[in-house]
Coordinates of C-alpha atoms in Angstrom, one line a residue:
X1 CA 96.2 91.1 65.9
X2 CA 93.6 91.2 68.7
X3 CA 94.4 89.8 72.1
X4 CA 92.0 87.1 73.5
X5 CA 93.9 86.4 76.7
X6 CA 97.3 85.9 78.1
X7 CA 98.5 83.2 75.7
X8 CA 96.4 83.6 72.5
X9 CA 95.7 86.3 69.9
X10 CA 93.5 86.5 66.9
X11 CA 95.3 86.6 63.5
X12 CA 94.1 88.6 60.5
X13 CA 91.5 85.8 59.8
X14 CA 90.1 86.0 63.3
X15 CA 91.6 82.6 64.3
X16 CA 93.1 82.3 67.8
X17 CA 96.8 81.4 67.6
X18 CA 99.2 80.7 70.4
X19 CA 101.6 83.6 71.1
X20 CA 105.3 83.3 71.6
X21 CA 106.0 83.2 75.3
X22 CA 108.3 86.3 75.2
X23 CA 105.5 88.3 73.5
X24 CA 103.3 87.8 76.5
X25 CA 105.8 89.5 78.8
X26 CA 106.4 93.3 79.2
X27 CA 108.4 95.3 76.8
X28 CA 111.4 97.1 78.1
X29 CA 109.5 100.4 78.2
X30 CA 106.8 98.7 80.3
X31 CA 109.5 97.3 82.6
X32 CA 111.0 100.8 83.0
X33 CA 107.6 102.3 83.8
X34 CA 107.2 99.7 86.6
X35 CA 110.7 100.4 87.8
X36 CA 110.1 104.1 88.1
X37 CA 106.9 103.4 90.1
X38 CA 108.8 101.0 92.3
X39 CA 111.5 103.5 93.0
X40 CA 108.8 106.1 93.9
X41 CA 107.2 103.7 96.3
X42 CA 110.5 103.1 98.1
X43 CA 110.8 106.8 98.8
X44 CA 107.4 106.9 100.6
X45 CA 108.6 105.0 103.6
X46 CA 109.7 108.1 105.5
X47 CA 106.7 110.3 104.7
X48 CA 104.4 111.5 107.5
X49 CA 101.5 109.1 108.3
X50 CA 98.8 111.5 106.8
X51 CA 100.6 111.3 103.4
X52 CA 101.3 107.5 103.6
X53 CA 97.7 106.7 104.3
X54 CA 96.5 108.5 101.2
X55 CA 98.3 106.2 98.7
X56 CA 96.6 103.4 96.8
X57 CA 99.4 101.8 94.7
X58 CA 101.9 99.7 96.6
X59 CA 99.5 99.2 99.6
X60 CA 97.3 96.6 101.1
X61 CA 94.1 98.5 100.1
X62 CA 94.1 97.1 96.5
X63 CA 94.3 93.5 97.8
X64 CA 91.6 94.1 100.3
X65 CA 89.3 95.8 97.8
X66 CA 89.4 92.8 95.5
X67 CA 89.1 90.1 98.1
X68 CA 85.6 88.5 98.1
X69 CA 86.0 87.3 101.7
X70 CA 86.0 91.0 102.9
X71 CA 82.7 91.7 101.2
X72 CA 81.1 88.4 102.5
X73 CA 82.2 89.2 106.0
X74 CA 80.9 92.8 105.9
X75 CA 77.6 91.6 104.3
X76 CA 77.1 89.1 107.1
X77 CA 77.6 91.8 109.8
X78 CA 75.4 94.3 108.1
X79 CA 72.6 91.8 107.4
X80 CA 72.4 90.7 111.0
X81 CA 72.4 94.3 112.3
X82 CA 69.6 95.3 109.9
X83 CA 67.6 92.3 111.2
X84 CA 68.4 93.2 114.8
X85 CA 67.2 96.8 114.4
X86 CA 63.9 95.6 112.9
X87 CA 62.7 93.2 115.7
X88 CA 61.7 93.9 119.3
X89 CA 62.9 90.7 121.0
X90 CA 66.1 88.9 121.7
X91 CA 66.5 85.7 119.7
X92 CA 67.5 82.6 121.6
X93 CA 70.5 82.2 119.3
X94 CA 71.9 85.4 120.7
X95 CA 71.9 83.9 124.2
X96 CA 73.6 80.7 123.0
X97 CA 76.3 82.7 121.1
X98 CA 77.3 84.4 124.4
X99 CA 78.8 81.0 125.4
X100 CA 81.2 80.8 122.4
X101 CA 84.8 82.2 122.3
X102 CA 85.8 83.2 118.8
X103 CA 88.8 85.0 120.3
X104 CA 90.7 81.7 120.7
X105 CA 90.5 81.0 116.9
X106 CA 91.6 84.6 116.3
X107 CA 94.7 84.1 118.4
X108 CA 95.7 81.0 116.6
X109 CA 95.1 82.6 113.2
X110 CA 97.2 85.7 114.2
X111 CA 100.1 83.5 115.2
X112 CA 100.1 81.5 111.9
X113 CA 99.7 84.7 109.8
X114 CA 102.6 86.5 111.5
X115 CA 104.7 83.3 111.1
X116 CA 103.9 83.1 107.4
X117 CA 104.8 86.8 106.9
X118 CA 108.1 86.3 108.8
X119 CA 109.0 83.3 106.7
X120 CA 108.2 84.9 103.3
X121 CA 110.1 88.1 104.4
X122 CA 113.1 85.9 105.2
X123 CA 112.9 84.4 101.7
X124 CA 112.6 87.9 100.2
X125 CA 115.6 89.2 102.0
X126 CA 117.7 86.1 101.1
X127 CA 116.9 86.6 97.4
X128 CA 117.7 90.3 97.7
X129 CA 121.0 89.2 99.1
X130 CA 121.6 86.8 96.2
X131 CA 120.9 89.5 93.7
X132 CA 123.2 92.0 95.3
X133 CA 125.9 89.3 95.7
X134 CA 125.8 88.7 91.9
X135 CA 126.4 92.3 91.3
X136 CA 129.1 92.4 93.9
X137 CA 131.0 89.5 92.4
X138 CA 130.9 91.0 88.9
X139 CA 132.4 94.3 90.3
X140 CA 135.1 92.3 92.1
X141 CA 136.1 90.6 88.9
X142 CA 136.0 93.9 87.0
X143 CA 138.3 95.5 89.6
X144 CA 140.8 92.5 89.5
X145 CA 140.7 92.4 85.7
X146 CA 141.3 96.2 85.4
X147 CA 144.6 96.0 87.3
X148 CA 145.8 92.5 86.4
X149 CA 144.8 91.8 82.8
X150 CA 145.4 93.6 79.5
X151 CA 142.5 95.9 78.5
X152 CA 141.2 93.7 75.8
X153 CA 141.2 90.6 77.9
X154 CA 139.6 92.4 80.8
X155 CA 136.8 93.8 78.7
X156 CA 136.0 90.5 77.1
X157 CA 135.8 88.9 80.6
X158 CA 133.5 91.6 82.0
X159 CA 131.3 91.5 78.9
X160 CA 130.8 87.8 79.4
X161 CA 130.2 88.1 83.1
X162 CA 127.5 90.9 82.7
X163 CA 125.9 88.8 80.0
X164 CA 125.7 85.9 82.5
X165 CA 123.9 88.2 85.0
X166 CA 121.3 89.5 82.5
X167 CA 120.6 86.1 81.0
X168 CA 120.2 84.7 84.5
X169 CA 117.3 86.9 85.3
X170 CA 115.7 85.9 82.0
X171 CA 116.0 82.2 82.8
X172 CA 114.0 82.6 86.0
X173 CA 110.9 82.6 83.8
X174 CA 111.2 78.9 83.4
X175 CA 110.7 78.1 87.1
X176 CA 108.4 79.1 90.0
X177 CA 106.1 82.0 89.3
X178 CA 108.1 83.0 86.2
X179 CA 109.7 86.3 85.4
X180 CA 108.7 89.4 83.4
X181 CA 112.2 89.6 81.9
X182 CA 112.6 88.1 78.4
X183 CA 115.4 87.6 75.9
X184 CA 113.5 89.7 73.3
X185 CA 112.7 92.7 75.5
X186 CA 115.3 92.5 78.3
X187 CA 118.5 90.8 77.3
X188 CA 118.5 92.1 73.7
X189 CA 118.1 95.6 75.0
X190 CA 121.2 95.4 77.1
X191 CA 123.1 93.4 74.6
X192 CA 122.6 96.0 71.9
X193 CA 123.3 98.9 74.2
X194 CA 126.5 97.5 75.8
X195 CA 127.6 95.0 73.2
X196 CA 127.7 92.2 75.8
X197 CA 128.0 89.4 73.2
X198 CA 129.0 89.5 69.6
X199 CA 126.9 88.0 66.7
X200 CA 129.3 85.0 66.5
X201 CA 129.0 84.5 70.3
X202 CA 125.2 84.6 70.2
X203 CA 125.2 82.1 67.3
X204 CA 127.3 79.7 69.3
X205 CA 124.7 79.9 72.1
X206 CA 121.6 79.5 70.0
X207 CA 121.0 76.0 71.2
X208 CA 120.0 77.4 74.6
X209 CA 116.6 78.8 75.0
X210 CA 117.3 81.7 77.4
X211 CA 113.6 82.1 78.2
X212 CA 113.2 78.5 79.4
X213 CA 116.0 77.9 81.9
X214 CA 119.4 78.9 83.2
X215 CA 121.6 76.9 80.9
X216 CA 122.5 80.0 78.9
X217 CA 123.7 81.7 82.1
X218 CA 125.6 78.5 83.2
X219 CA 127.5 78.4 79.9
X220 CA 128.4 82.1 80.2
X221 CA 129.8 81.5 83.6
X222 CA 131.9 78.6 82.1
X223 CA 133.1 81.1 79.4
X224 CA 134.3 83.4 82.2
X225 CA 136.2 80.6 83.8
X226 CA 137.7 79.7 80.4
X227 CA 138.8 83.3 79.9
X228 CA 140.6 83.2 83.2
X229 CA 142.2 79.8 82.5
X230 CA 143.5 81.1 79.2
X231 CA 144.9 84.2 80.8
X232 CA 146.8 82.0 83.2
X233 CA 148.0 79.7 80.4
X234 CA 149.2 82.8 78.5
X235 CA 151.2 83.9 81.5
X236 CA 149.1 87.0 82.2
X237 CA 148.4 86.0 85.8
X238 CA 149.9 83.5 88.2
X239 CA 148.1 80.6 89.9
X240 CA 147.2 82.6 93.0
X241 CA 145.5 85.4 91.0
X242 CA 143.7 82.9 88.8
X243 CA 142.3 81.4 92.0
X244 CA 141.0 84.8 93.1
X245 CA 139.1 85.2 89.8
X246 CA 137.8 81.6 89.8
X247 CA 136.5 81.9 93.4
X248 CA 134.5 85.1 92.6
X249 CA 133.1 83.6 89.4
X250 CA 131.9 80.5 91.3
X251 CA 130.5 82.7 94.1
X252 CA 128.5 84.5 91.4
X253 CA 127.2 81.1 90.1
X254 CA 126.3 80.0 93.6
X255 CA 124.3 83.3 94.3
X256 CA 122.5 82.9 91.0
X257 CA 121.7 79.3 91.8
X258 CA 120.3 80.4 95.2
X259 CA 117.8 82.6 93.3
X260 CA 116.8 79.7 91.1
X261 CA 116.5 77.3 94.1
X262 CA 114.3 79.6 96.1
X263 CA 112.1 80.4 93.0
X264 CA 111.7 76.7 92.3
X265 CA 110.5 75.9 95.8
X266 CA 107.9 78.4 97.0
X267 CA 106.2 78.0 100.4
X268 CA 104.2 74.9 100.6
X269 CA 100.7 75.2 99.1
X270 CA 99.4 73.1 102.0
X271 CA 100.4 75.9 104.4
X272 CA 98.9 78.6 102.3
X273 CA 95.7 76.6 101.9
X274 CA 95.6 76.2 105.6
X275 CA 95.8 79.9 106.2
X276 CA 93.1 80.7 103.6
X277 CA 90.8 78.1 105.1
X278 CA 91.3 79.5 108.6
X279 CA 90.6 83.0 107.3
X280 CA 87.5 82.0 105.4
X281 CA 86.1 80.4 108.6
X282 CA 87.2 82.9 111.1
X283 CA 86.2 86.2 109.5
X284 CA 82.5 85.3 109.0
X285 CA 82.3 83.8 112.5
X286 CA 83.9 87.0 113.9
X287 CA 81.3 89.1 112.0
X288 CA 78.5 87.0 113.4
X289 CA 79.8 87.1 117.0
X290 CA 80.3 90.9 116.9
X291 CA 76.9 91.5 115.3
X292 CA 75.0 89.4 117.8
X293 CA 76.8 91.1 120.7
X294 CA 75.9 94.6 119.5
X295 CA 72.3 94.5 121.0
X296 CA 68.8 93.6 119.8
X297 CA 65.4 95.3 119.6
X298 CA 65.2 98.3 122.0
X299 CA 68.9 97.9 122.9
X300 CA 70.2 98.8 119.5
X301 CA 72.2 102.0 118.9
X302 CA 73.2 103.1 115.5
X303 CA 76.5 104.6 116.8
X304 CA 77.5 101.2 118.3
X305 CA 76.5 99.4 115.1
X306 CA 78.8 101.7 113.1
X307 CA 81.7 101.3 115.6
X308 CA 81.4 97.5 115.6
X309 CA 81.2 97.6 111.8
X310 CA 84.6 99.4 111.8
X311 CA 86.0 96.8 114.1
X312 CA 84.9 94.0 111.8
X313 CA 86.4 95.8 108.8
X314 CA 89.7 96.4 110.7
X315 CA 89.8 92.6 111.4
X316 CA 89.4 92.0 107.7
X317 CA 92.3 94.4 107.0
X318 CA 94.4 92.6 109.5
X319 CA 93.7 89.1 108.2
X320 CA 93.5 89.7 104.5
X321 CA 96.3 92.3 104.6
X322 CA 98.8 90.0 106.4
X323 CA 98.0 87.1 104.1
X324 CA 98.4 89.3 101.0
X325 CA 101.7 90.8 102.3
X326 CA 103.1 87.3 102.7
X327 CA 102.0 86.0 99.3
X328 CA 103.4 89.2 97.6
X329 CA 106.8 88.5 99.0
X330 CA 106.9 84.9 97.7
X331 CA 108.1 86.0 94.3
X332 CA 110.5 88.9 94.5
X333 CA 111.3 88.9 90.8
X334 CA 107.8 89.6 89.5
X335 CA 106.0 92.7 88.3
X336 CA 104.6 93.9 91.7
X337 CA 105.7 97.3 93.0
X338 CA 107.1 95.6 96.1
X339 CA 109.4 93.3 94.1
X340 CA 113.1 93.7 93.7
X341 CA 114.5 96.3 91.4
X342 CA 116.3 94.0 88.9
X343 CA 116.7 96.7 86.3
X344 CA 118.4 99.0 88.8
X345 CA 120.8 96.2 89.8
X346 CA 121.7 95.4 86.2
X347 CA 122.2 99.0 85.1
X348 CA 124.2 99.9 88.2
X349 CA 126.5 96.9 87.7
X350 CA 127.0 97.8 84.0
X351 CA 127.8 101.4 84.9
X352 CA 130.2 100.5 87.7
X353 CA 132.0 98.0 85.5
X354 CA 132.4 100.6 82.8
X355 CA 133.8 103.1 85.3
X356 CA 136.2 100.5 86.7
X357 CA 137.5 99.4 83.3
X358 CA 138.0 103.0 82.1
X359 CA 139.4 104.5 85.3
X360 CA 142.6 106.5 85.0
X361 CA 144.8 108.2 87.6
X362 CA 147.7 110.6 87.2
X363 CA 151.1 109.0 86.9
X364 CA 153.1 108.9 90.1
X365 CA 155.0 112.0 91.0
X366 CA 157.7 112.6 93.6
X367 CA 156.8 114.7 96.6
X368 CA 159.2 116.9 98.5

């Protein structure tokens, strides 16, 4: 089948047909490739400046190189300077522009851009906290189950809890900007590798479309609560210990709900449009103001033209770079290299739970 876009492919007869939604998302191998690149980017932060500046992936340079506003701004500056170097008089418009103050607009724009980045960074860190809280609550329950429940009951509980976490990330695809994690390529991989759910358990949950919401995850959390309630009913734990388990299970659900809530309500489009509009007006005006102030006719200097051109380009980097930084942090569960390392969180949680459930220590010995 030949791809014709993000949602349609051509069948054997050449007729475009709609793809299954999960088929449009990355395979597990592609997700792992992104994760390896993401991990490599995280290690760059402490490199010397001359090494950092040479990177392309995971930087603002890609966003700047594809932003049409940067090319328009630079074209305006270059066009005016070419004209200025080919005449021998000072236009009246140059005198009039001396009375304007573009710096005021630049000050306001800088304030709103920094505020935008600060807000989206706060969202990003909150969602990181939710993701790590989910992992932490699962480890809490695994530790409690290991020492307070029979092995078979403990493993069943931890299986269900890990299934809730993995399915929760898949369900994010139904809201906000979506998610690259699918049941077919993400959940099924971990389910087959770690036997999170049996065939019978999966059959009982078939009425939930994991790729289109968090109901699968919600029911898995309820199963975990039922596992604890049954353990209490069977006399395996007392009321106090049951409450410890239930509190951590509900804390997990609250953290997962936090991720869904943030994803479902991104920053207001009104605010983002406002920033884009200001940028689209300010940068061309800045280029005009800088180009007119660089001299005309006999007062032109090629070195000064180049220097001012660099200043205009730096202003583009500042405005477009900050705007791109803010928009990249809106959706931490996407495919960008700056996004959260979901695979790392899931695999670390599974490994830690396995270690906890299989931990052994020597029997107590008397010391002299």
